[in-house]
PDB file of C-alpha atoms and ligand atoms in Angstrom:
ATOM      1  CA  UNK A1217      24.798 -11.569   3.212  1.00 90.00           C
ATOM      2  CA  UNK A1218      23.976  -8.759   4.844  1.00 93.00           C
ATOM      3  CA  UNK A1219      21.866  -8.020   7.811  1.00 95.00           C
ATOM      4  CA  UNK A1220      18.419  -5.521   7.176  1.00 97.00           C
ATOM      5  CA  UNK A1221      16.342  -3.463  10.011  1.00 98.00           C
ATOM      6  CA  UNK A1222      13.487  -2.140   9.267  1.00 98.00           C
ATOM      7  CA  UNK A1223       9.998  -0.821  11.920  1.00 98.00           C
ATOM      8  CA  UNK A1224       7.535  -3.615   9.125  1.00 98.00           C
ATOM      9  CA  UNK A1225       4.143  -2.472  10.214  1.00 97.00           C
ATOM     10  CA  UNK A1226       4.483  -1.305  13.816  1.00 97.00           C
ATOM     11  CA  UNK A1227       7.291  -4.039  15.014  1.00 98.00           C
ATOM     12  CA  UNK A1228      11.365  -3.811  13.571  1.00 98.00           C
ATOM     13  CA  UNK A1229      11.700  -6.591  12.367  1.00 97.00           C
ATOM     14  CA  UNK A1230      15.506  -7.789  11.074  1.00 96.00           C
ATOM     15  CA  UNK A1231      16.695 -10.206   8.428  1.00 94.00           C
ATOM     16  CA  UNK A1232      19.124 -11.429   6.085  1.00 93.00           C
ATOM     17  CA  UNK A1233      19.170 -10.949   3.207  1.00 94.00           C
ATOM     18  CA  UNK A1234      21.057  -9.402   0.053  1.00 94.00           C
ATOM     19  CA  UNK A1235      22.812  -6.876  -0.746  1.00 89.00           C
ATOM     20  CA  UNK A1236      21.187  -5.987  -4.323  1.00 93.00           C
ATOM     21  CA  UNK A1237      17.355  -7.604  -3.502  1.00 97.00           C
ATOM     22  CA  UNK A1238      15.159  -4.974  -4.056  1.00 98.00           C
ATOM     23  CA  UNK A1239      12.198  -4.189  -1.300  1.00 98.00           C
ATOM     24  CA  UNK A1240       9.226  -6.023  -2.794  1.00 98.00           C
ATOM     25  CA  UNK A1241      11.337  -9.288  -2.932  1.00 98.00           C
ATOM     26  CA  UNK A1242      12.814  -8.822   1.006  1.00 98.00           C
ATOM     27  CA  UNK A1243       8.604  -8.241   1.630  1.00 98.00           C
ATOM     28  CA  UNK A1244       7.072 -10.983  -0.056  1.00 98.00           C
ATOM     29  CA  UNK A1245       9.951 -12.978   0.262  1.00 96.00           C
ATOM     30  CA  UNK A1246      11.671 -12.601   3.597  1.00 95.00           C
ATOM     31  CA  UNK A1247       9.647 -11.351   5.657  1.00 96.00           C
ATOM     32  CA  UNK A1248       6.949 -13.583   3.951  1.00 97.00           C
ATOM     33  CA  UNK A1249       3.818 -10.405   3.148  1.00 97.00           C
ATOM     34  CA  UNK A1250       2.946 -12.086   0.350  1.00 98.00           C
ATOM     35  CA  UNK A1251      -0.314  -8.812   0.984  1.00 97.00           C
ATOM     36  CA  UNK A1252       2.581  -6.795  -1.290  1.00 98.00           C
ATOM     37  CA  UNK A1253       1.788  -7.912  -5.070  1.00 98.00           C
ATOM     38  CA  UNK A1254       4.458  -7.875  -8.314  1.00 97.00           C
ATOM     39  CA  UNK A1255       3.446  -6.405 -11.049  1.00 97.00           C
ATOM     40  CA  UNK A1256       5.441  -4.779 -13.872  1.00 98.00           C
ATOM     41  CA  UNK A1257       8.769  -4.297 -11.563  1.00 97.00           C
ATOM     42  CA  UNK A1258       8.813  -1.582 -13.438  1.00 98.00           C
ATOM     43  CA  UNK A1259       7.263   1.713 -11.768  1.00 98.00           C
ATOM     44  CA  UNK A1260       4.144   1.891 -13.908  1.00 98.00           C
ATOM     45  CA  UNK A1261       1.695  -1.005 -12.331  1.00 98.00           C
ATOM     46  CA  UNK A1262       1.551  -0.002  -8.269  1.00 98.00           C
ATOM     47  CA  UNK A1263       0.682  -3.825  -7.788  1.00 98.00           C
ATOM     48  CA  UNK A1264       3.731  -3.009  -5.504  1.00 98.00           C
ATOM     49  CA  UNK A1265       2.894  -0.047  -3.504  1.00 98.00           C
ATOM     50  CA  UNK A1266       3.455   0.509   0.325  1.00 98.00           C
ATOM     51  CA  UNK A1267       3.873   2.931   2.611  1.00 98.00           C
ATOM     52  CA  UNK A1268       7.823   4.932   3.696  1.00 98.00           C
ATOM     53  CA  UNK A1269       8.292   6.494   6.008  1.00 98.00           C
ATOM     54  CA  UNK A1270       4.497   8.078   5.464  1.00 97.00           C
ATOM     55  CA  UNK A1271       4.852   7.519   0.528  1.00 98.00           C
ATOM     56  CA  UNK A1272       3.742   5.777  -1.014  1.00 98.00           C
ATOM     57  CA  UNK A1273       6.485   4.504  -3.041  1.00 98.00           C
ATOM     58  CA  UNK A1274       6.380   1.677  -5.449  1.00 98.00           C
ATOM     59  CA  UNK A1275       8.316  -0.828  -3.565  1.00 98.00           C
ATOM     60  CA  UNK A1276      10.197  -2.671  -6.618  1.00 98.00           C
ATOM     61  CA  UNK A1277      12.016   0.005  -8.257  1.00 98.00           C
ATOM     62  CA  UNK A1278      13.622  -0.040  -3.892  1.00 98.00           C
ATOM     63  CA  UNK A1279      16.669  -1.346  -3.412  1.00 97.00           C
ATOM     64  CA  UNK A1280      16.190  -3.117   0.147  1.00 97.00           C
ATOM     65  CA  UNK A1281      19.213  -0.753   2.030  1.00 96.00           C
ATOM     66  CA  UNK A1282      17.425   1.807   0.761  1.00 97.00           C
ATOM     67  CA  UNK A1283      14.913   0.696   2.854  1.00 98.00           C
ATOM     68  CA  UNK A1284      17.742   0.072   6.687  1.00 97.00           C
ATOM     69  CA  UNK A1285      15.320   2.080   9.302  1.00 98.00           C
ATOM     70  CA  UNK A1286      12.569   3.506   6.937  1.00 98.00           C
ATOM     71  CA  UNK A1287       8.925   2.106   8.553  1.00 98.00           C
ATOM     72  CA  UNK A1288       7.104   1.206   6.351  1.00 98.00           C
ATOM     73  CA  UNK A1289       3.326   0.316   5.912  1.00 98.00           C
ATOM     74  CA  UNK A1290       2.048  -2.657   3.186  1.00 98.00           C
ATOM     75  CA  UNK A1291      -1.554  -3.988   3.357  1.00 97.00           C
ATOM     76  CA  UNK A1292      -0.985  -6.444   6.319  1.00 97.00           C
ATOM     77  CA  UNK A1293      -0.545  -3.291   8.476  1.00 97.00           C
ATOM     78  CA  UNK A1294      -3.407  -0.764   7.636  1.00 96.00           C
ATOM     79  CA  UNK A1295      -5.929  -3.894   9.175  1.00 89.00           C
ATOM     80  CA  UNK A1296      -7.026  -7.614   8.884  1.00 82.00           C
ATOM     81  CA  UNK A1297     -10.406  -9.100   8.885  1.00 82.00           C
ATOM     82  CA  UNK A1298     -11.541  -8.847  12.291  1.00 86.00           C
ATOM     83  CA  UNK A1299     -10.336  -5.112  12.290  1.00 89.00           C
ATOM     84  CA  UNK A1300     -10.441  -3.685   8.582  1.00 95.00           C
ATOM     85  CA  UNK A1301      -9.702  -0.229   8.258  1.00 97.00           C
ATOM     86  CA  UNK A1302     -12.734   2.242   6.581  1.00 97.00           C
ATOM     87  CA  UNK A1303     -10.550   2.455   2.989  1.00 98.00           C
ATOM     88  CA  UNK A1304     -10.763  -1.887   3.520  1.00 97.00           C
ATOM     89  CA  UNK A1305     -14.892  -1.670   4.044  1.00 97.00           C
ATOM     90  CA  UNK A1306     -15.648   1.109   1.161  1.00 98.00           C
ATOM     91  CA  UNK A1307     -13.584  -0.574  -1.234  1.00 97.00           C
ATOM     92  CA  UNK A1308     -15.693  -4.475  -0.094  1.00 96.00           C
ATOM     93  CA  UNK A1309     -18.716  -2.126  -0.072  1.00 97.00           C
ATOM     94  CA  UNK A1310     -18.030  -0.433  -3.139  1.00 97.00           C
ATOM     95  CA  UNK A1311     -18.010  -3.650  -4.537  1.00 97.00           C
ATOM     96  CA  UNK A1312     -13.921  -1.837  -5.827  1.00 97.00           C
ATOM     97  CA  UNK A1313     -12.673  -4.769  -4.882  1.00 97.00           C
ATOM     98  CA  UNK A1314     -12.722  -7.802  -8.278  1.00 97.00           C
ATOM     99  CA  UNK A1315     -10.057 -10.091  -8.915  1.00 97.00           C
ATOM    100  CA  UNK A1316      -7.131  -8.210  -5.715  1.00 97.00           C
ATOM    101  CA  UNK A1317      -4.906  -7.934  -8.149  1.00 98.00           C
ATOM    102  CA  UNK A1318      -4.374  -3.856  -7.398  1.00 98.00           C
ATOM    103  CA  UNK A1319      -6.083  -3.579  -4.458  1.00 98.00           C
ATOM    104  CA  UNK A1320      -2.850  -3.485  -1.637  1.00 98.00           C
ATOM    105  CA  UNK A1321      -1.256  -1.524  -3.840  1.00 98.00           C
ATOM    106  CA  UNK A1322      -4.915   1.249  -4.242  1.00 98.00           C
ATOM    107  CA  UNK A1323      -5.295   0.629  -0.541  1.00 98.00           C
ATOM    108  CA  UNK A1324      -1.444   2.363   0.640  1.00 98.00           C
ATOM    109  CA  UNK A1325      -1.980   4.805  -2.216  1.00 98.00           C
ATOM    110  CA  UNK A1326      -5.405   5.705  -0.900  1.00 98.00           C
ATOM    111  CA  UNK A1327      -3.949   5.717   3.001  1.00 98.00           C
ATOM    112  CA  UNK A1328      -1.124   8.361   1.916  1.00 98.00           C
ATOM    113  CA  UNK A1329      -3.643  10.631   0.231  1.00 98.00           C
ATOM    114  CA  UNK A1330      -6.009  11.030   3.233  1.00 98.00           C
ATOM    115  CA  UNK A1331      -3.414  10.456   5.506  1.00 97.00           C
ATOM    116  CA  UNK A1332      -2.101  13.940   3.985  1.00 97.00           C
ATOM    117  CA  UNK A1333      -6.043  15.795   3.037  1.00 97.00           C
ATOM    118  CA  UNK A1334      -8.338  14.631   4.654  1.00 96.00           C
ATOM    119  CA  UNK A1335     -11.576  15.759   2.524  1.00 96.00           C
ATOM    120  CA  UNK A1336     -10.048  14.816  -1.765  1.00 98.00           C
ATOM    121  CA  UNK A1337     -11.789  16.511  -4.618  1.00 97.00           C
ATOM    122  CA  UNK A1338     -11.911  13.944  -7.340  1.00 97.00           C
ATOM    123  CA  UNK A1339      -9.371  15.419  -8.661  1.00 97.00           C
ATOM    124  CA  UNK A1340      -7.513  14.607  -5.498  1.00 98.00           C
ATOM    125  CA  UNK A1341      -7.603  11.154  -6.014  1.00 98.00           C
ATOM    126  CA  UNK A1342      -7.546  10.271  -9.164  1.00 97.00           C
ATOM    127  CA  UNK A1343      -4.193  12.445  -9.491  1.00 98.00           C
ATOM    128  CA  UNK A1344      -3.149  10.412  -6.459  1.00 98.00           C
ATOM    129  CA  UNK A1345      -4.296   6.158  -7.573  1.00 98.00           C
ATOM    130  CA  UNK A1346      -2.915   7.887 -11.215  1.00 98.00           C
ATOM    131  CA  UNK A1347      -0.230   5.263 -10.615  1.00 97.00           C
ATOM    132  CA  UNK A1348      -2.292   2.379  -9.380  1.00 98.00           C
ATOM    133  CA  UNK A1349      -4.061  -0.041 -13.099  1.00 98.00           C
ATOM    134  CA  UNK A1350      -7.044  -1.764 -12.617  1.00 98.00           C
ATOM    135  CA  UNK A1351      -7.904  -3.612 -15.044  1.00 96.00           C
ATOM    136  CA  UNK A1352     -10.693  -4.733 -14.009  1.00 96.00           C
ATOM    137  CA  UNK A1353     -12.968  -1.385 -11.597  1.00 90.00           C
ATOM    138  CA  UNK A1354     -13.350   0.462 -13.619  1.00 91.00           C
ATOM    139  CA  UNK A1355     -11.767   3.036 -10.907  1.00 96.00           C
ATOM    140  CA  UNK A1356     -15.561   4.435 -11.040  1.00 97.00           C
ATOM    141  CA  UNK A1357     -15.927   2.214  -8.282  1.00 97.00           C
ATOM    142  CA  UNK A1358     -12.284   2.659  -7.234  1.00 98.00           C
ATOM    143  CA  UNK A1359     -12.723   5.891  -6.428  1.00 98.00           C
ATOM    144  CA  UNK A1360     -16.434   6.208  -5.163  1.00 98.00           C
ATOM    145  CA  UNK A1361     -15.195   4.327  -2.460  1.00 98.00           C
ATOM    146  CA  UNK A1362     -12.220   6.834  -1.101  1.00 98.00           C
ATOM    147  CA  UNK A1363     -14.511   9.086  -1.079  1.00 98.00           C
ATOM    148  CA  UNK A1364     -16.174   6.938   0.994  1.00 98.00           C
ATOM    149  CA  UNK A1365     -13.678   6.438   3.211  1.00 98.00           C
ATOM    150  CA  UNK A1366     -12.586   9.720   3.258  1.00 98.00           C
ATOM    151  CA  UNK A1367     -16.437  10.731   4.770  1.00 97.00           C
ATOM    152  CA  UNK A1368     -16.289   7.914   7.391  1.00 96.00           C
ATOM    153  CA  UNK A1369     -12.574   9.339   9.065  1.00 95.00           C
ATOM    154  CA  UNK A1370     -13.225  12.527   8.949  1.00 94.00           C
ATOM    155  CA  UNK A1371     -17.052  11.293  10.782  1.00 93.00           C
ATOM    156  CA  UNK A1372     -15.069   9.589  13.128  1.00 90.00           C
ATOM    157  CA  UNK A1373     -12.657  11.695  14.234  1.00 86.00           C
ATOM    158  CA  UNK A1374     -15.763  14.266  14.901  1.00 81.00           C
TER     159      UNK A1374
HETATM  160  S1  FES B1052       5.406  -3.938  -9.624  1.00 50.04           S
HETATM  161 FE1  FES B1052       5.858  -2.047  -8.978  1.00 50.04          FE
HETATM  162  S2  FES B1052       5.165  -0.668 -10.056  1.00 50.04           S
HETATM  163 FE2  FES B1052       4.811  -2.435 -11.398  1.00 50.04          FE
HETATM  164  S1  FES B1053      -9.899  -5.566  -8.914  1.00 50.04           S
HETATM  165 FE1  FES B1053      -8.768  -6.816 -10.941  1.00 50.04          FE
HETATM  166  S2  FES B1053      -6.660  -4.774 -11.843  1.00 50.04           S
HETATM  167 FE2  FES B1053      -7.755  -4.114 -10.173  1.00 50.04          FE
END
């Protein structure tokens, strides 16, 4: 066992883990943040997407040691029931959530996009979520939600 330390959703956390632990398991099991989902565990489905130092990454491909000292954002840090992020609000309003399994990863890929590009084109949205698979929605509603959130966030910024 060894100790790792990282900043998760704004708070420094330190936990005991195994050196060969994969980040998604560390987040879900040691930290108890089960909003991050596990699907393929091969970097193909995007269910495990989180932000690491502001970049959307597949946490099923990252050894926990690589995240030592990193800044991590999971869906729990994006917003909550009483304080939804504009992306979460838009996903609800546009009907972009069905089974919800892809949603945490989609939201974080979308956040990474909008953080760097507040006014993305349809093509740019498509590209940003191209690593996130959704079996339910057919993507149209998800893309509409991301664009609606980007408009709202621009309005709020004035
Ligand atoms: S579980 Fe990580 S990409 Fe599928
Ligand atoms: S809402 Fe079910 S996989 Fe996307």
